[in-house]
Coordinates of C-alpha atoms in Angstrom, one line a residue:
M1 CA 22.8 -6.9 -21.9
K2 CA 19.5 -8.5 -22.7
I3 CA 15.9 -7.8 -21.7
I4 CA 14.2 -10.6 -19.7
H5 CA 11.4 -12.6 -21.2
G6 CA 9.4 -14.9 -19.0
I7 CA 9.2 -18.6 -19.6
R8 CA 6.3 -20.6 -18.4
R9 CA 6.2 -24.4 -17.9
Y10 CA 3.0 -26.3 -17.4
S11 CA 2.4 -29.8 -16.2
Y12 CA -0.4 -31.9 -14.8
A13 CA 0.7 -31.2 -11.3
F14 CA 0.9 -27.5 -12.0
G15 CA -2.7 -27.5 -13.3
L16 CA -4.0 -29.6 -10.4
S17 CA -2.3 -27.2 -7.9
L18 CA -4.0 -24.2 -9.5
F19 CA -7.3 -26.0 -9.5
L20 CA -7.0 -26.8 -5.8
L21 CA -5.9 -23.3 -4.9
A22 CA -8.8 -21.8 -6.9
F23 CA -11.3 -24.2 -5.2
G24 CA -9.9 -23.4 -1.8
A25 CA -10.1 -19.7 -2.4
L26 CA -13.7 -19.9 -3.6
F27 CA -14.7 -21.9 -0.5
A28 CA -12.9 -19.4 1.8
F29 CA -14.6 -16.5 0.1
L30 CA -18.1 -18.1 0.4
I31 CA -17.7 -18.9 4.1
S32 CA -16.0 -15.6 4.9
S33 CA -19.0 -13.6 3.8
D34 CA -21.0 -15.1 6.8
R35 CA -18.8 -13.4 9.4
K36 CA -19.4 -9.7 10.0
I37 CA -16.9 -7.8 12.1
T38 CA -17.9 -4.5 13.5
L39 CA -15.7 -1.4 14.2
S40 CA -16.6 -1.4 17.9
E41 CA -15.6 -5.0 18.2
C42 CA -12.2 -4.2 16.8
E43 CA -11.7 -1.1 19.0
K44 CA -11.8 -3.3 22.1
L45 CA -8.7 -5.2 20.9
G46 CA -6.6 -2.1 21.3
F47 CA -4.9 -2.1 17.9
P48 CA -4.8 1.0 15.7
I49 CA -7.6 1.1 13.2
L50 CA -7.1 2.2 9.6
E51 CA -10.3 3.2 7.9
I52 CA -10.2 3.8 4.1
S53 CA -13.1 5.0 2.1
T54 CA -12.7 4.9 -1.7
D55 CA -14.2 7.3 -4.2
K56 CA -17.8 6.1 -5.0
L57 CA -17.0 2.9 -3.0
K58 CA -14.9 1.5 -5.8
E59 CA -13.2 -1.8 -5.3
I60 CA -9.4 -2.2 -5.6
K61 CA -9.0 -4.5 -8.6
S62 CA -5.7 -3.4 -10.1
K63 CA -2.0 -3.1 -9.2
E64 CA -1.5 -0.5 -11.9
K65 CA -4.4 1.9 -11.4
Y66 CA -4.9 3.9 -8.2
V67 CA -8.3 4.5 -6.7
K68 CA -8.8 7.8 -5.0
A69 CA -9.8 7.6 -1.3
T70 CA -9.6 9.2 2.1
F71 CA -8.2 7.6 5.3
T72 CA -8.3 7.9 9.0
L73 CA -5.8 6.2 11.3
K74 CA -7.1 6.1 14.9
N75 CA -7.5 4.1 18.1
S76 CA -3.8 4.3 19.0
T77 CA -2.9 4.8 22.6
E78 CA 0.5 6.4 21.7
Y79 CA -0.1 8.5 18.6
E80 CA -2.7 11.1 17.6
E81 CA -5.4 10.4 15.1
I82 CA -4.4 11.3 11.5
S83 CA -6.6 11.6 8.4
G84 CA -6.4 12.9 4.9
K85 CA -6.6 12.1 1.2
C86 CA -4.9 9.2 -0.4
K87 CA -4.8 6.7 -3.3
L88 CA -4.9 2.9 -3.1
R89 CA -4.0 0.1 -5.5
G90 CA -3.0 -3.5 -5.3
H91 CA 0.5 -4.7 -4.4
G92 CA 2.7 -7.8 -4.6
N93 CA 3.3 -10.6 -7.0
S94 CA 2.1 -14.0 -5.9
T95 CA 0.1 -12.6 -3.0
W96 CA -1.9 -10.3 -5.5
K97 CA -2.1 -12.6 -8.5
T98 CA -2.9 -16.0 -7.1
T99 CA -6.2 -17.3 -6.0
F100 CA -5.1 -18.9 -2.7
T101 CA -6.8 -16.1 -0.6
Q102 CA -9.1 -13.2 -1.1
K103 CA -7.1 -11.2 1.5
K104 CA -4.9 -8.9 -0.6
P105 CA -2.0 -6.5 0.0
Y106 CA -2.3 -2.9 -1.0
L107 CA -0.1 0.1 -1.7
L108 CA -1.3 3.3 0.1
K109 CA -0.2 6.6 -1.3
L110 CA -0.8 9.6 0.9
E111 CA -1.5 13.1 -0.6
S112 CA 1.5 14.4 1.3
P113 CA 4.3 12.8 3.4
A114 CA 3.2 11.9 6.9
S115 CA 4.5 10.0 9.9
L116 CA 2.3 7.0 10.7
L117 CA 2.4 5.3 14.2
G118 CA 5.9 6.7 15.0
M119 CA 7.5 5.7 11.7
K120 CA 9.2 8.5 9.8
G121 CA 7.2 10.5 7.3
A122 CA 6.7 9.4 3.7
R123 CA 4.0 9.2 1.1
K124 CA 4.0 5.5 0.2
W125 CA 3.1 2.7 2.6
I126 CA 2.5 -1.0 2.0
L127 CA -0.5 -2.7 3.7
M128 CA 0.8 -6.2 4.1
A129 CA -1.9 -8.9 4.3
N130 CA 0.4 -11.6 5.5
A131 CA -2.1 -14.1 4.0
A132 CA 0.6 -16.6 3.2
D133 CA 1.8 -16.7 6.8
R134 CA -0.5 -18.2 9.3
S135 CA 1.5 -16.8 12.2
M136 CA 1.4 -13.3 10.7
L137 CA 4.7 -12.8 12.4
R138 CA 7.4 -13.7 9.9
N139 CA 7.9 -10.4 8.1
Y140 CA 7.6 -8.5 11.4
Y141 CA 10.2 -10.8 13.0
A142 CA 12.6 -10.4 10.1
E143 CA 12.3 -6.6 10.5
Y144 CA 13.0 -6.9 14.2
L145 CA 16.2 -8.9 13.5
T146 CA 17.4 -6.3 11.0
H147 CA 17.1 -3.6 13.7
N148 CA 18.2 -5.5 16.7
V149 CA 20.5 -8.4 15.7
W150 CA 21.8 -8.2 12.1
N151 CA 21.7 -4.4 11.9
N152 CA 24.6 -3.6 9.5
M153 CA 22.4 -2.8 6.5
R154 CA 22.1 0.9 5.8
W155 CA 18.3 1.0 6.2
N156 CA 15.5 -1.5 6.7
P157 CA 11.7 -1.0 6.9
E158 CA 9.6 -1.0 10.0
S159 CA 5.9 -2.1 10.4
R160 CA 3.0 -1.6 12.8
Y161 CA 0.0 -3.8 13.1
V162 CA -3.4 -2.2 12.2
T163 CA -6.9 -3.4 11.8
L164 CA -8.0 -2.5 8.3
F165 CA -11.5 -1.4 7.2
I166 CA -12.2 -0.5 3.6
N167 CA -15.6 1.1 2.8
G168 CA -16.9 0.1 6.2
K169 CA -16.0 -3.6 5.8
Y170 CA -13.5 -5.4 8.0
R171 CA -10.5 -6.6 6.0
G172 CA -8.5 -8.1 8.8
L173 CA -5.2 -7.6 10.6
Y174 CA -2.6 -6.0 8.4
G175 CA 0.9 -4.7 8.8
I176 CA 1.4 -1.1 7.6
T177 CA 5.0 -1.1 6.4
E178 CA 7.5 1.4 5.1
K179 CA 8.0 1.0 1.3
V180 CA 11.5 0.2 0.0
E181 CA 12.3 3.2 -2.2
V182 CA 14.9 6.0 -2.6
V183 CA 13.3 8.9 -0.8
E184 CA 13.9 10.9 2.3
N185 CA 13.7 8.8 5.5
R186 CA 14.2 5.6 3.6
V187 CA 17.0 4.6 1.3
E188 CA 19.0 7.8 1.0
F189 CA 22.3 8.9 -0.8
D190 CA 24.5 11.9 -0.2
S191 CA 24.7 12.5 -4.0
E192 CA 23.9 9.9 -6.7
G193 CA 22.8 6.4 -6.0
F194 CA 20.2 3.8 -7.0
L195 CA 18.2 0.9 -5.7
A196 CA 18.3 -2.4 -7.7
E197 CA 16.3 -5.5 -7.2
I198 CA 16.7 -9.1 -8.3
D199 CA 13.2 -10.1 -9.5
S200 CA 12.3 -13.2 -11.3
H201 CA 9.0 -11.7 -12.4
S202 CA 10.7 -8.9 -14.4
G203 CA 8.5 -6.7 -16.4
R204 CA 9.5 -3.5 -14.6
P205 CA 10.2 -0.2 -16.4
Y206 CA 13.9 -1.1 -16.8
S207 CA 14.9 -4.8 -16.5
F208 CA 18.1 -6.5 -17.6
S209 CA 19.9 -9.8 -17.1
T210 CA 23.6 -10.2 -16.1
N211 CA 26.1 -12.7 -17.3
S212 CA 25.2 -15.0 -14.4
R213 CA 21.6 -14.9 -15.6
L214 CA 20.3 -12.9 -12.7
N215 CA 17.2 -10.8 -13.5
F216 CA 17.6 -7.3 -12.3
N217 CA 15.6 -4.2 -12.4
I218 CA 16.3 -0.6 -11.3
R219 CA 13.6 0.1 -8.8
S220 CA 14.4 3.6 -7.6
P221 CA 14.7 6.5 -8.2
K222 CA 12.8 7.3 -11.4
S223 CA 15.2 8.6 -14.0
T224 CA 16.2 8.8 -17.6
L225 CA 16.9 5.8 -19.9
E226 CA 20.6 7.0 -20.0
N227 CA 20.9 6.7 -16.2
Y228 CA 19.2 3.4 -16.1
K229 CA 21.7 2.1 -18.6
K230 CA 24.6 3.5 -16.6
W231 CA 23.3 2.0 -13.4
A232 CA 22.8 -1.4 -15.1
A233 CA 26.3 -1.3 -16.4
K234 CA 27.6 -0.6 -12.9
I235 CA 25.9 -3.8 -11.6
E236 CA 27.3 -5.8 -14.5
S237 CA 30.8 -4.5 -13.9
L238 CA 30.6 -5.4 -10.2
E239 CA 29.4 -8.9 -11.0
K240 CA 32.2 -9.3 -13.5
L241 CA 34.7 -8.3 -10.8
L242 CA 33.2 -10.9 -8.4
Y243 CA 33.6 -13.6 -11.0
S244 CA 37.0 -12.5 -12.3
D245 CA 40.2 -14.5 -11.9
D246 CA 41.7 -12.0 -9.5
W247 CA 38.4 -11.6 -7.6
N248 CA 40.0 -12.2 -4.2
E249 CA 42.9 -9.7 -4.5
V250 CA 43.3 -6.3 -2.8
D251 CA 41.5 -4.6 -5.7
G252 CA 38.9 -7.4 -6.0
Y253 CA 35.3 -7.4 -5.1
K254 CA 35.8 -6.6 -1.4
K255 CA 37.0 -3.1 -2.3
Y256 CA 33.5 -2.3 -3.7
F257 CA 31.2 -4.6 -1.8
D258 CA 30.2 -3.5 1.7
M259 CA 31.1 -6.7 3.5
D260 CA 29.2 -5.9 6.7
S261 CA 25.9 -5.6 5.0
F262 CA 26.5 -8.6 2.8
V263 CA 27.3 -10.7 5.9
D264 CA 24.3 -9.5 7.9
W265 CA 21.9 -9.9 4.9
Y266 CA 23.2 -13.4 4.4
L267 CA 22.8 -14.5 8.0
L268 CA 19.2 -13.3 8.0
A269 CA 18.4 -14.9 4.7
E270 CA 20.1 -18.2 5.6
F271 CA 18.8 -18.4 9.1
S272 CA 15.2 -17.8 7.9
K273 CA 15.8 -20.1 5.0
N274 CA 13.8 -17.7 2.9
Y275 CA 13.2 -19.2 -0.5
D276 CA 12.6 -15.9 -2.2
A277 CA 16.0 -14.7 -0.9
N278 CA 17.9 -17.3 -2.9
F279 CA 18.5 -14.5 -5.5
Y280 CA 15.1 -15.2 -6.9
N281 CA 12.8 -12.4 -5.9
S282 CA 12.7 -9.3 -3.7
I283 CA 16.5 -9.1 -3.4
F284 CA 17.4 -5.5 -2.9
M285 CA 20.9 -3.8 -3.0
N286 CA 21.8 -0.2 -3.3
Y287 CA 24.9 1.5 -4.8
D288 CA 26.2 4.8 -3.5
Y289 CA 28.4 6.8 -6.0
S290 CA 29.9 8.9 -3.2
T291 CA 31.5 5.9 -1.6
E292 CA 31.8 3.8 -4.7
T293 CA 30.2 0.9 -2.7
L294 CA 27.5 -1.7 -3.2
Y295 CA 25.5 -2.3 -0.1
M296 CA 23.2 -5.3 0.4
G297 CA 19.7 -4.7 1.5
P298 CA 17.2 -3.6 2.5
A299 CA 15.9 -7.0 3.6
W300 CA 12.3 -7.7 2.4
D301 CA 9.6 -10.3 2.1
H302 CA 10.0 -13.2 4.5
D303 CA 6.5 -14.7 4.6
I304 CA 7.8 -18.0 3.1
G305 CA 10.8 -18.1 5.4
F306 CA 11.2 -19.5 8.9
G307 CA 9.9 -23.0 7.9
N308 CA 6.8 -21.8 6.0
T309 CA 7.2 -24.0 3.0
S310 CA 5.9 -27.3 1.8
K311 CA 8.0 -30.4 1.6
S312 CA 6.7 -31.5 -1.8
T313 CA 8.3 -34.5 -3.4
T314 CA 7.1 -33.7 -6.9
T315 CA 9.4 -33.3 -9.8
P316 CA 11.5 -30.1 -10.2
E317 CA 9.4 -29.1 -13.2
S318 CA 6.2 -29.0 -11.2
Y319 CA 4.8 -26.0 -9.4
G320 CA 4.8 -27.6 -6.0
S321 CA 8.5 -28.4 -5.9
L322 CA 9.5 -24.7 -6.3
L323 CA 8.8 -24.4 -2.6
S324 CA 10.1 -27.7 -1.4
N325 CA 13.1 -27.8 1.0
N326 CA 15.5 -29.2 -1.7
A327 CA 13.9 -27.8 -4.8
W328 CA 16.6 -25.2 -5.6
I329 CA 19.3 -27.8 -5.2
Q330 CA 17.4 -30.2 -7.6
M331 CA 16.8 -27.6 -10.2
F332 CA 20.1 -25.8 -10.3
N333 CA 22.5 -28.5 -9.1
F334 CA 24.0 -26.1 -6.4
F335 CA 26.8 -27.5 -4.4
D336 CA 26.8 -27.7 -0.6
P337 CA 30.2 -26.8 0.9
L338 CA 29.4 -29.2 3.7
K339 CA 27.9 -31.9 1.6
N340 CA 30.4 -34.5 2.9
S341 CA 29.6 -33.6 6.5
S342 CA 26.8 -35.2 8.6
A343 CA 26.0 -31.7 9.8
A344 CA 24.7 -30.8 6.3
K345 CA 22.0 -33.5 6.7
D346 CA 20.6 -32.0 9.9
Y347 CA 18.1 -29.3 10.4
E348 CA 17.0 -28.3 6.9
G349 CA 20.5 -27.4 5.7
F350 CA 21.9 -24.5 3.6
L351 CA 20.1 -22.6 0.9
I352 CA 21.4 -19.1 0.3
N353 CA 25.1 -19.9 0.1
Q354 CA 24.3 -22.3 -2.7
G355 CA 23.0 -19.7 -5.1
S356 CA 24.7 -17.3 -7.4
W357 CA 26.8 -14.5 -5.8
Y358 CA 26.9 -16.0 -2.3
N359 CA 28.0 -19.3 -3.9
R360 CA 31.0 -17.4 -5.2
M361 CA 31.7 -15.5 -2.0
F362 CA 31.7 -18.7 0.0
G363 CA 34.8 -19.6 -2.0
D364 CA 36.5 -16.8 -0.2
D365 CA 37.9 -17.9 3.1
E366 CA 37.9 -14.3 4.4
F367 CA 34.2 -13.9 3.7
V368 CA 33.5 -17.3 5.5
A369 CA 35.5 -16.1 8.5
L370 CA 33.5 -12.9 8.6
V371 CA 30.2 -14.9 8.6
K372 CA 31.4 -17.1 11.4
K373 CA 32.7 -14.1 13.4
R374 CA 29.4 -12.3 13.1
W375 CA 27.4 -15.4 14.1
V376 CA 29.5 -15.6 17.3
E377 CA 28.8 -11.9 18.0
T378 CA 25.1 -12.0 17.4
R379 CA 24.0 -15.5 18.5
G380 CA 23.1 -14.4 22.0
Q381 CA 20.8 -11.6 20.8
L382 CA 19.2 -14.0 18.3
K383 CA 18.5 -16.6 21.0
D384 CA 16.9 -13.9 23.2
S385 CA 14.7 -12.9 20.4
F386 CA 12.8 -16.2 20.5
E387 CA 11.1 -15.2 23.8
W388 CA 10.3 -11.8 22.2
L389 CA 8.8 -13.7 19.2
R390 CA 6.6 -15.8 21.5
E391 CA 5.4 -12.6 23.4
Q392 CA 4.4 -11.0 20.1
G393 CA 2.4 -14.1 19.3
E394 CA 0.6 -13.7 22.6
F395 CA 0.0 -10.1 21.9
L396 CA -1.5 -10.8 18.5
D397 CA -3.5 -13.9 19.5
E398 CA -7.0 -12.4 19.9
A399 CA -6.7 -10.2 16.8
A400 CA -5.3 -13.0 14.7
E401 CA -8.1 -15.4 15.7
L402 CA -10.6 -12.7 14.7
N403 CA -8.8 -12.3 11.4
D404 CA -9.0 -16.0 10.8
S405 CA -12.7 -16.2 11.7
V406 CA -13.1 -14.3 8.4
W407 CA -10.3 -15.6 6.2
H408 CA -10.0 -19.2 7.4
I409 CA -6.3 -19.6 6.7
I410 CA -5.2 -21.6 9.8
G411 CA -5.5 -25.3 9.2
S412 CA -6.6 -24.8 5.6
A413 CA -4.9 -26.0 2.4
N414 CA -4.0 -22.5 1.4
W415 CA -0.5 -22.0 0.0
P416 CA 2.1 -22.5 1.4
R417 CA 1.4 -25.7 3.2
A418 CA 4.1 -26.1 5.8
P419 CA 4.6 -29.5 7.4
G420 CA 1.8 -30.3 9.8
Y421 CA -0.5 -27.4 8.8
R422 CA -3.7 -29.5 9.0
S423 CA -3.0 -30.5 12.6
R424 CA -2.5 -26.9 13.7
K425 CA -6.0 -25.5 14.3
T426 CA -5.3 -22.5 16.5
Y427 CA -3.2 -19.3 16.1
K428 CA -1.1 -20.3 19.1
S429 CA -0.2 -23.6 17.5
E430 CA 1.2 -21.7 14.5
V431 CA 3.3 -19.4 16.7
D432 CA 4.6 -22.5 18.6
F433 CA 5.5 -24.1 15.2
L434 CA 7.4 -20.9 14.2
V435 CA 9.3 -20.6 17.5
D436 CA 10.2 -24.3 17.6
W437 CA 11.5 -24.1 14.0
C438 CA 13.7 -21.1 14.9
E439 CA 15.1 -22.9 18.0
K440 CA 16.1 -26.0 16.0
R441 CA 17.5 -23.8 13.2
F442 CA 19.6 -22.0 15.9
E443 CA 21.0 -25.2 17.2
W444 CA 22.0 -26.3 13.7
F445 CA 23.7 -22.9 13.0
D446 CA 25.7 -23.2 16.2
M447 CA 26.9 -26.6 15.1
I448 CA 28.0 -25.2 11.8
F449 CA 29.4 -21.8 12.7
M450 CA 30.8 -22.4 16.2
E451 CA 33.1 -25.2 15.1

């Protein structure tokens, strides 16, 4: 077992990318200061309004240090107004650190557990900025799919849209989201269990790497070093079983892996072609000692999925290609099980089954059969969801355009730069792009899994 140490590579392209991102962020910041949005203007839109006032009007500048505050959540037609004490700090990795936008995500910690907008009570909530997603729908849509289409994971978060004001200043349209953690009403166990995450950023309180060079950390619950070591050893033993010579026997990996959750998580990750989900970042799984089973999920972080990536042609070592459509294949020489088929060259191809554990599992005919069977079972519901997605875009349109009048993300060079981003000047055009991508991806999946 070894602790992870980050490795940084720099190149001219990387430096140029950072310069352009910084310049774009500065420009966006300067022009955003000219647009003042009032509370009464937002009340007319009909979205719940979350007002947060920090102690002594302090700015939120850190992911590590909380700032004391009070909050009021109001303007909902379905739920009563709620207010109280809270704390606030920054949240996220790329979305917090990088300079591509001044619109930042936050972690909201209430003084005591509370139900917000119909979601079950808890203390910690994520305020998702969705600044990397011009449609502001991708995370929300992925959540919808986990609850209505691929719903075999034990628990998945929900979100509600809110208009956020901090210290009287409009911050935009946000998604208030259930945090992935081991607590009541979220990831729960009858006795002992833990939540693990594959996270390329590492640096968590307890991080370790497996023999397949996956960077894991134990995310929840907080515990002793002894327990962390025991839980890490459990992950390593399960991975060893997956890669063993008798991995496909009766007592092989399928005895300890919950296949239903692994299949559904895969279909969501592959359909969305979520680059973070290629066992790179924000990959959650949970182990329950009472059932001696590893469950895949919850699903998380889909803002650079569903076609929201650049098609950079730069070299694998450069920053830009990390998000190109074939970068993972270039960098790690993954194989494509359909590489000799013309189908593999059609709509954007595979991603998730070419990486790590799923690469191994796709060598198991029984697992492949389960994936195909589940696709047949759920394809109708998925196809119906495209109309739901378009309706959500219509519902958000006015609030999203107001958000963009401040942050100027639509049509800008802000990361990530999906194909045709400069030509899409309205929020509706971004929604149309998203739905069109999903429809084409659906047709390609049908061609592959309905054979």
